């Protein structure tokens, strides 16, 4: 029998096969010899990575910004649905526990970004922190790379949009307020439920929805424009909180809201199926069936547009709940425009 205490604080309790690896270690027969390393509570390990490029370009029409910056790969937040789990396989890890316990740290990313910002012809489009894994995950307390990136953006007048599930962002409210004074920052909080018990299982090392809403109030009071992403919405699991999330976030000062529905591409499908059957066996079949209804009968989806918002009766129901709440609680609100004229990569005074 699996000892659930071993995996407390982790989203996944499995390590699916990495399709890019030919060799795999397995625990086939317990003999009381050297199994201790497999049965002990998994510990987080950090790996220093010297990146060659700080900006990641995406061509997806589903994303509003073309460039993202990811100081970390892998994420201790442990969100069971995270699409970034698949990309961790390229580093030689797995999309389950391996994603949560092996964190790549790009220690030179600030220096690389500085050179990219200074490069002749660089156009200061707003960059997204983070497009893949959360820039305020627990590793940030130790390495402070996100804070240094924000300091660089402030120094050079480069616009930046931050999205996070962690209230660690409040540590940097001083820099965010200065960026906001120059119209250089947007902050988004990802909030998809208000249920503490669900949070402990679904995204164990993130902040609660209530704490993130309180953080919106704190930052709004400092003049930092905040929005929310109700993401991902998982039918038959967290749809009941959509309206309340928008109302409470609006009361805290949020200016914008968006949403996505869950999709289970690659090995995320196996991780999620294992998780839902382990923790919610009574509704596992219903949840998986309704996710499939969003995506043309499959759990995975690569079709632009549909992969983000879904299609069909359930997708329309989600859209109606969301749009009605947004119209009611956030009517006529919007995020301020970025100030692209502030970009000054060389520190030279502008005469005009």
Protein backbone atom coordinates (compact mmCIF):
# COMPACT_ATOMS: atom_id res chain seq x y z
CA UNK A 1 0.00 0.00 0.00
CA UNK A 2 1.29 3.47 -0.90
CA UNK A 3 2.23 5.68 2.04
CA UNK A 4 0.43 8.93 1.19
CA UNK A 5 2.47 10.86 3.79
CA UNK A 6 5.51 10.28 1.58
CA UNK A 7 3.90 12.40 -1.15
CA UNK A 8 2.23 15.02 1.05
CA UNK A 9 2.86 18.45 -0.46
CA UNK A 10 3.36 17.00 -3.94
CA UNK A 11 0.81 16.99 -6.73
CA UNK A 12 1.95 13.81 -8.44
CA UNK A 13 2.64 10.50 -6.75
CA UNK A 14 3.96 8.80 -9.87
CA UNK A 15 6.77 9.09 -12.40
CA UNK A 16 5.56 8.19 -15.89
CA UNK A 17 7.98 6.92 -18.53
CA UNK A 18 9.98 9.59 -20.32
CA UNK A 19 9.57 8.82 -24.05
CA UNK A 20 12.97 10.39 -24.76
CA UNK A 21 14.87 8.01 -22.48
CA UNK A 22 15.77 4.42 -23.28
CA UNK A 23 16.69 3.50 -19.70
CA UNK A 24 14.37 3.64 -16.70
CA UNK A 25 14.84 2.74 -13.01
CA UNK A 26 11.93 0.86 -11.44
CA UNK A 27 11.17 -0.65 -8.04
CA UNK A 28 10.07 -4.14 -9.04
CA UNK A 29 10.73 -6.33 -5.97
CA UNK A 30 11.16 -5.03 -2.41
CA UNK A 31 13.95 -7.06 -0.80
CA UNK A 32 15.00 -4.81 2.08
CA UNK A 33 18.38 -4.02 0.54
CA UNK A 34 18.66 -0.63 -1.23
CA UNK A 35 15.04 0.51 -1.61
CA UNK A 36 15.40 3.39 0.86
CA UNK A 37 16.15 5.97 -1.85
CA UNK A 38 12.89 5.04 -3.60
CA UNK A 39 10.62 4.90 -0.55
CA UNK A 40 11.76 8.04 1.27
CA UNK A 41 9.89 11.31 0.83
CA UNK A 42 11.08 12.87 -2.45
CA UNK A 43 13.36 15.86 -1.93
CA UNK A 44 13.81 18.83 -4.25
CA UNK A 45 17.10 19.10 -6.12
CA UNK A 46 18.36 22.19 -7.94
CA UNK A 47 20.49 22.14 -11.08
CA UNK A 48 22.39 25.18 -12.32
CA UNK A 49 21.75 25.91 -15.99
CA UNK A 50 23.67 28.49 -18.03
CA UNK A 51 21.19 29.58 -20.64
CA UNK A 52 22.13 31.06 -24.00
CA UNK A 53 18.87 32.94 -24.47
CA UNK A 54 16.61 34.63 -21.94
CA UNK A 55 13.64 35.28 -24.22
CA UNK A 56 11.42 32.43 -25.41
CA UNK A 57 9.37 33.23 -28.51
CA UNK A 58 5.98 31.69 -29.11
CA UNK A 59 3.87 31.77 -32.25
CA UNK A 60 0.63 30.67 -30.61
CA UNK A 61 -2.44 32.75 -31.51
CA UNK A 62 -3.87 31.66 -28.13
CA UNK A 63 -1.33 33.73 -26.18
CA UNK A 64 -1.45 37.55 -25.97
CA UNK A 65 2.31 38.11 -25.64
CA UNK A 66 4.98 36.89 -28.05
CA UNK A 67 7.89 36.60 -25.61
CA UNK A 68 8.23 34.95 -22.22
CA UNK A 69 11.02 34.65 -19.68
CA UNK A 70 11.35 31.55 -17.52
CA UNK A 71 14.09 31.72 -14.88
CA UNK A 72 13.18 28.21 -13.70
CA UNK A 73 12.26 24.94 -15.42
CA UNK A 74 10.32 22.44 -13.37
CA UNK A 75 8.07 23.71 -10.58
CA UNK A 76 7.58 22.78 -6.94
CA UNK A 77 4.03 24.14 -6.96
CA UNK A 78 3.01 20.68 -8.14
CA UNK A 79 -0.11 21.70 -10.08
CA UNK A 80 -1.32 18.37 -11.37
CA UNK A 81 -2.67 19.72 -14.67
CA UNK A 82 0.36 21.83 -15.64
CA UNK A 83 1.14 21.65 -19.36
CA UNK A 84 4.79 22.44 -18.60
CA UNK A 85 5.22 18.95 -17.17
CA UNK A 86 5.77 17.62 -20.69
CA UNK A 87 8.61 20.02 -21.45
CA UNK A 88 10.56 18.74 -18.44
CA UNK A 89 11.07 15.48 -20.29
CA UNK A 90 13.47 17.27 -22.66
CA UNK A 91 15.78 17.81 -19.67
CA UNK A 92 15.86 14.07 -18.97
CA UNK A 93 13.28 14.05 -16.15
CA UNK A 94 9.71 12.78 -16.01
CA UNK A 95 6.42 14.67 -16.14
CA UNK A 96 5.28 13.50 -12.70
CA UNK A 97 7.34 13.71 -9.52
CA UNK A 98 10.42 14.49 -11.60
CA UNK A 99 8.86 17.78 -12.71
CA UNK A 100 8.22 18.83 -9.11
CA UNK A 101 11.51 17.72 -7.55
CA UNK A 102 14.15 18.59 -10.18
CA UNK A 103 14.35 22.34 -10.72
CA UNK A 104 16.59 23.87 -13.36
CA UNK A 105 17.86 27.30 -12.28
CA UNK A 106 19.07 29.70 -14.99
CA UNK A 107 21.48 31.64 -12.81
CA UNK A 108 22.83 33.77 -15.68
CA UNK A 109 19.46 34.77 -17.11
CA UNK A 110 19.66 38.42 -16.00
CA UNK A 111 23.00 38.97 -17.73
CA UNK A 112 21.72 37.26 -20.88
CA UNK A 113 18.54 39.36 -20.87
CA UNK A 114 20.55 42.54 -20.43
CA UNK A 115 22.52 41.77 -23.56
CA UNK A 116 19.36 40.91 -25.49
CA UNK A 117 17.66 44.14 -24.42
CA UNK A 118 20.73 46.10 -25.53
CA UNK A 119 20.95 44.37 -28.87
CA UNK A 120 20.52 46.72 -31.79
CA UNK A 121 17.03 46.55 -33.16
CA UNK A 122 15.44 45.03 -30.05
CA UNK A 123 11.78 46.04 -29.94
CA UNK A 124 10.48 46.40 -26.37
CA UNK A 125 7.42 44.18 -26.55
CA UNK A 126 5.99 43.27 -23.16
CA UNK A 127 7.58 40.06 -21.89
CA UNK A 128 5.66 37.50 -19.86
CA UNK A 129 7.02 36.25 -16.54
CA UNK A 130 6.37 33.32 -16.70
CA UNK A 131 5.04 31.58 -19.76
CA UNK A 132 6.01 28.07 -18.68
CA UNK A 133 6.67 27.59 -14.96
CA UNK A 134 5.87 29.98 -12.12
CA UNK A 135 8.53 32.63 -11.58
CA UNK A 136 7.51 32.91 -7.89
CA UNK A 137 7.70 29.21 -7.09
CA UNK A 138 9.53 28.29 -3.83
CA UNK A 139 12.96 28.33 -5.54
CA UNK A 140 12.60 32.10 -5.96
CA UNK A 141 13.02 32.60 -2.20
CA UNK A 142 16.54 31.26 -2.50
CA UNK A 143 17.72 32.45 -5.92
CA UNK A 144 15.81 35.77 -6.34
CA UNK A 145 16.08 35.66 -10.14
CA UNK A 146 12.60 37.09 -10.68
CA UNK A 147 13.35 40.09 -8.50
CA UNK A 148 16.56 40.72 -10.44
CA UNK A 149 14.66 40.52 -13.75
CA UNK A 150 12.14 43.08 -12.49
CA UNK A 151 15.01 45.33 -11.40
CA UNK A 152 16.47 45.05 -14.91
CA UNK A 153 13.12 45.95 -16.48
CA UNK A 154 12.86 48.97 -14.20
CA UNK A 155 16.41 50.05 -15.01
CA UNK A 156 15.88 49.82 -18.77
CA UNK A 157 12.23 50.81 -18.91
CA UNK A 158 11.17 47.47 -20.37
CA UNK A 159 7.47 46.47 -20.02
CA UNK A 160 6.74 43.19 -18.26
CA UNK A 161 3.65 41.14 -17.42
CA UNK A 162 3.80 38.77 -14.45
CA UNK A 163 1.52 35.81 -13.77
CA UNK A 164 1.76 33.74 -10.61
CA UNK A 165 -0.04 31.48 -8.14
CA UNK A 166 2.17 32.54 -5.23
CA UNK A 167 1.94 35.49 -2.83
CA UNK A 168 5.74 35.59 -2.68
CA UNK A 169 5.24 38.34 -5.26
CA UNK A 170 4.43 40.70 -2.38
CA UNK A 171 8.11 40.62 -1.45
CA UNK A 172 8.71 42.68 -4.60
CA UNK A 173 5.87 45.17 -4.24
CA UNK A 174 8.41 48.01 -3.96
CA UNK A 175 9.80 47.31 -7.44
CA UNK A 176 6.36 46.59 -8.88
CA UNK A 177 5.08 49.94 -7.60
CA UNK A 178 7.96 51.75 -9.30
CA UNK A 179 7.31 49.87 -12.54
CA UNK A 180 3.62 50.76 -12.26
CA UNK A 181 4.46 54.44 -11.86
CA UNK A 182 6.01 54.25 -15.34
CA UNK A 183 3.21 52.06 -16.78
CA UNK A 184 5.62 49.17 -17.25
CA UNK A 185 3.91 46.30 -15.44
CA UNK A 186 0.78 44.16 -15.35
CA UNK A 187 0.29 41.51 -12.65
CA UNK A 188 -2.03 38.54 -13.03
CA UNK A 189 -2.93 35.97 -10.41
CA UNK A 190 -4.02 32.50 -11.51
CA UNK A 191 -7.04 31.56 -9.36
CA UNK A 192 -9.21 28.60 -10.28
CA UNK A 193 -10.90 27.66 -6.99
CA UNK A 194 -11.59 28.83 -3.44
CA UNK A 195 -11.55 25.38 -1.82
CA UNK A 196 -8.68 24.80 0.64
CA UNK A 197 -9.01 21.02 0.53
CA UNK A 198 -8.96 20.98 -3.26
CA UNK A 199 -5.91 23.26 -3.29
CA UNK A 200 -3.95 20.88 -1.07
CA UNK A 201 -4.39 18.15 -3.67
CA UNK A 202 -4.67 20.00 -6.99
CA UNK A 203 -1.84 22.56 -6.60
CA UNK A 204 -0.31 21.84 -3.18
CA UNK A 205 2.48 24.41 -2.89
CA UNK A 206 0.59 27.43 -4.23
CA UNK A 207 -1.15 30.10 -2.19
CA UNK A 208 -4.85 29.75 -1.45
CA UNK A 209 -7.31 31.66 -3.58
CA UNK A 210 -8.16 33.87 -0.61
CA UNK A 211 -4.52 34.84 -0.07
CA UNK A 212 -4.10 35.67 -3.75
CA UNK A 213 -7.19 37.88 -3.66
CA UNK A 214 -5.78 39.64 -0.59
CA UNK A 215 -2.54 40.17 -2.55
CA UNK A 216 -4.54 41.82 -5.33
CA UNK A 217 -5.83 44.33 -2.76
CA UNK A 218 -2.32 44.98 -1.44
CA UNK A 219 -0.85 45.60 -4.88
CA UNK A 220 -3.83 47.62 -6.08
CA UNK A 221 -3.38 49.91 -3.09
CA UNK A 222 0.21 50.45 -4.26
CA UNK A 223 -1.01 51.40 -7.74
CA UNK A 224 -0.02 48.11 -9.40
CA UNK A 225 -2.61 47.05 -12.01
CA UNK A 226 -3.81 43.49 -11.35
CA UNK A 227 -5.93 40.99 -13.22
CA UNK A 228 -6.84 37.35 -12.82
CA UNK A 229 -6.79 34.19 -14.89
CA UNK A 230 -9.41 31.64 -13.86
CA UNK A 231 -7.29 28.82 -15.14
CA UNK A 232 -7.61 26.07 -15.79
CA UNK A 233 -11.30 25.38 -15.36
CA UNK A 234 -11.85 21.65 -14.81
CA UNK A 235 -15.47 20.58 -15.35
CA UNK A 236 -17.14 18.76 -12.45
CA UNK A 237 -14.26 19.81 -10.18
CA UNK A 238 -13.93 23.61 -9.86
CA UNK A 239 -16.61 25.19 -12.05
CA UNK A 240 -18.76 26.23 -9.08
CA UNK A 241 -16.24 28.87 -7.94
CA UNK A 242 -15.95 30.85 -11.20
CA UNK A 243 -18.42 33.61 -10.36
CA UNK A 244 -17.25 34.01 -6.75
CA UNK A 245 -13.61 34.28 -7.86
CA UNK A 246 -14.44 37.10 -10.26
CA UNK A 247 -16.61 38.93 -7.73
CA UNK A 248 -14.08 38.74 -4.89
CA UNK A 249 -11.18 39.66 -7.18
CA UNK A 250 -13.11 42.65 -8.52
CA UNK A 251 -13.88 43.76 -4.96
CA UNK A 252 -10.12 43.62 -4.28
CA UNK A 253 -9.43 45.85 -7.28
CA UNK A 254 -8.78 43.48 -10.20
CA UNK A 255 -9.13 45.20 -13.55
CA UNK A 256 -9.30 42.25 -15.94
CA UNK A 257 -10.14 38.56 -16.08
CA UNK A 258 -9.57 35.71 -18.49
CA UNK A 259 -9.96 31.95 -18.40
CA UNK A 260 -8.81 28.70 -19.96
CA UNK A 261 -10.11 25.15 -19.72
CA UNK A 262 -7.95 22.18 -18.85
CA UNK A 263 -6.34 20.03 -21.53
CA UNK A 264 -4.24 16.95 -20.91
CA UNK A 265 -1.57 16.65 -23.58
CA UNK A 266 1.28 14.15 -23.56
CA UNK A 267 2.13 12.52 -20.24
CA UNK A 268 0.07 15.11 -18.34
CA UNK A 269 -2.87 12.86 -19.26
CA UNK A 270 -1.40 9.89 -17.39
CA UNK A 271 -0.41 12.00 -14.38
CA UNK A 272 -3.87 13.57 -14.14
CA UNK A 273 -5.75 10.29 -14.63
CA UNK A 274 -3.69 8.68 -11.85
CA UNK A 275 -4.36 11.70 -9.61
CA UNK A 276 -8.12 11.94 -10.17
CA UNK A 277 -8.62 8.21 -9.58
CA UNK A 278 -6.49 8.37 -6.45
CA UNK A 279 -8.16 11.39 -4.82
CA UNK A 280 -11.64 11.57 -6.38
CA UNK A 281 -12.53 8.03 -7.44
CA UNK A 282 -16.26 8.73 -7.08
CA UNK A 283 -16.21 11.37 -9.83
CA UNK A 284 -13.13 10.44 -11.86
CA UNK A 285 -15.10 9.02 -14.77
CA UNK A 286 -17.37 12.09 -14.91
CA UNK A 287 -14.46 14.55 -14.81
CA UNK A 288 -12.51 12.76 -17.52
CA UNK A 289 -15.60 12.38 -19.71
CA UNK A 290 -16.44 16.07 -19.47
CA UNK A 291 -12.86 17.10 -20.22
CA UNK A 292 -13.12 14.96 -23.34
CA UNK A 293 -16.35 16.73 -24.29
CA UNK A 294 -14.44 20.03 -24.31
CA UNK A 295 -11.90 18.73 -26.82
CA UNK A 296 -13.71 16.77 -29.48
CA UNK A 297 -13.87 13.57 -27.49
CA UNK A 298 -10.20 13.47 -26.45
CA UNK A 299 -8.36 14.50 -23.29
CA UNK A 300 -5.59 16.12 -25.32
CA UNK A 301 -6.03 18.95 -27.80
CA UNK A 302 -3.74 20.84 -30.19
CA UNK A 303 -6.38 22.77 -32.13
CA UNK A 304 -5.84 26.53 -31.81
CA UNK A 305 -8.64 28.20 -29.89
CA UNK A 306 -10.43 25.01 -28.87
CA UNK A 307 -7.49 23.82 -26.78
CA UNK A 308 -7.80 26.96 -24.63
CA UNK A 309 -11.57 27.56 -24.45
CA UNK A 310 -13.01 24.18 -25.43
CA UNK A 311 -16.00 23.50 -27.65
CA UNK A 312 -19.50 22.09 -27.20
CA UNK A 313 -22.21 22.30 -24.57
CA UNK A 314 -19.96 22.28 -21.50
CA UNK A 315 -17.61 24.85 -23.02
CA UNK A 316 -20.58 27.12 -23.73
CA UNK A 317 -21.83 26.72 -20.16
CA UNK A 318 -18.40 27.72 -18.80
CA UNK A 319 -18.25 30.69 -21.17
CA UNK A 320 -21.69 31.90 -20.07
CA UNK A 321 -20.86 31.65 -16.36
CA UNK A 322 -17.58 33.49 -16.87
CA UNK A 323 -18.85 36.22 -19.21
CA UNK A 324 -21.92 36.91 -17.07
CA UNK A 325 -19.81 37.33 -13.93
CA UNK A 326 -17.25 39.48 -15.71
CA UNK A 327 -19.94 41.73 -17.14
CA UNK A 328 -21.54 42.07 -13.71
CA UNK A 329 -18.44 42.68 -11.60
CA UNK A 330 -15.79 44.07 -13.99
CA UNK A 331 -17.81 46.07 -16.50
CA UNK A 332 -15.83 48.94 -18.07
CA UNK A 333 -12.57 47.87 -16.38
CA UNK A 334 -9.35 47.20 -18.25
CA UNK A 335 -5.61 47.07 -17.72
CA UNK A 336 -3.71 50.28 -18.59
CA UNK A 337 -1.65 50.40 -21.77
CA UNK A 338 2.07 49.74 -21.50
CA UNK A 339 4.41 52.69 -21.93
CA UNK A 340 6.81 51.57 -24.65
CA UNK A 341 8.40 55.01 -24.88
CA UNK A 342 10.12 54.45 -21.54
CA UNK A 343 12.51 51.86 -23.02
CA UNK A 344 16.06 53.13 -22.54
CA UNK A 345 18.54 50.22 -22.75
CA UNK A 346 21.72 52.30 -22.59
CA UNK A 347 20.78 54.68 -19.82
CA UNK A 348 21.06 57.72 -22.09
CA UNK A 349 18.90 60.76 -21.51
CA UNK A 350 16.18 61.34 -24.09
CA UNK A 351 16.02 64.89 -25.43
CA UNK A 352 12.59 64.50 -27.00
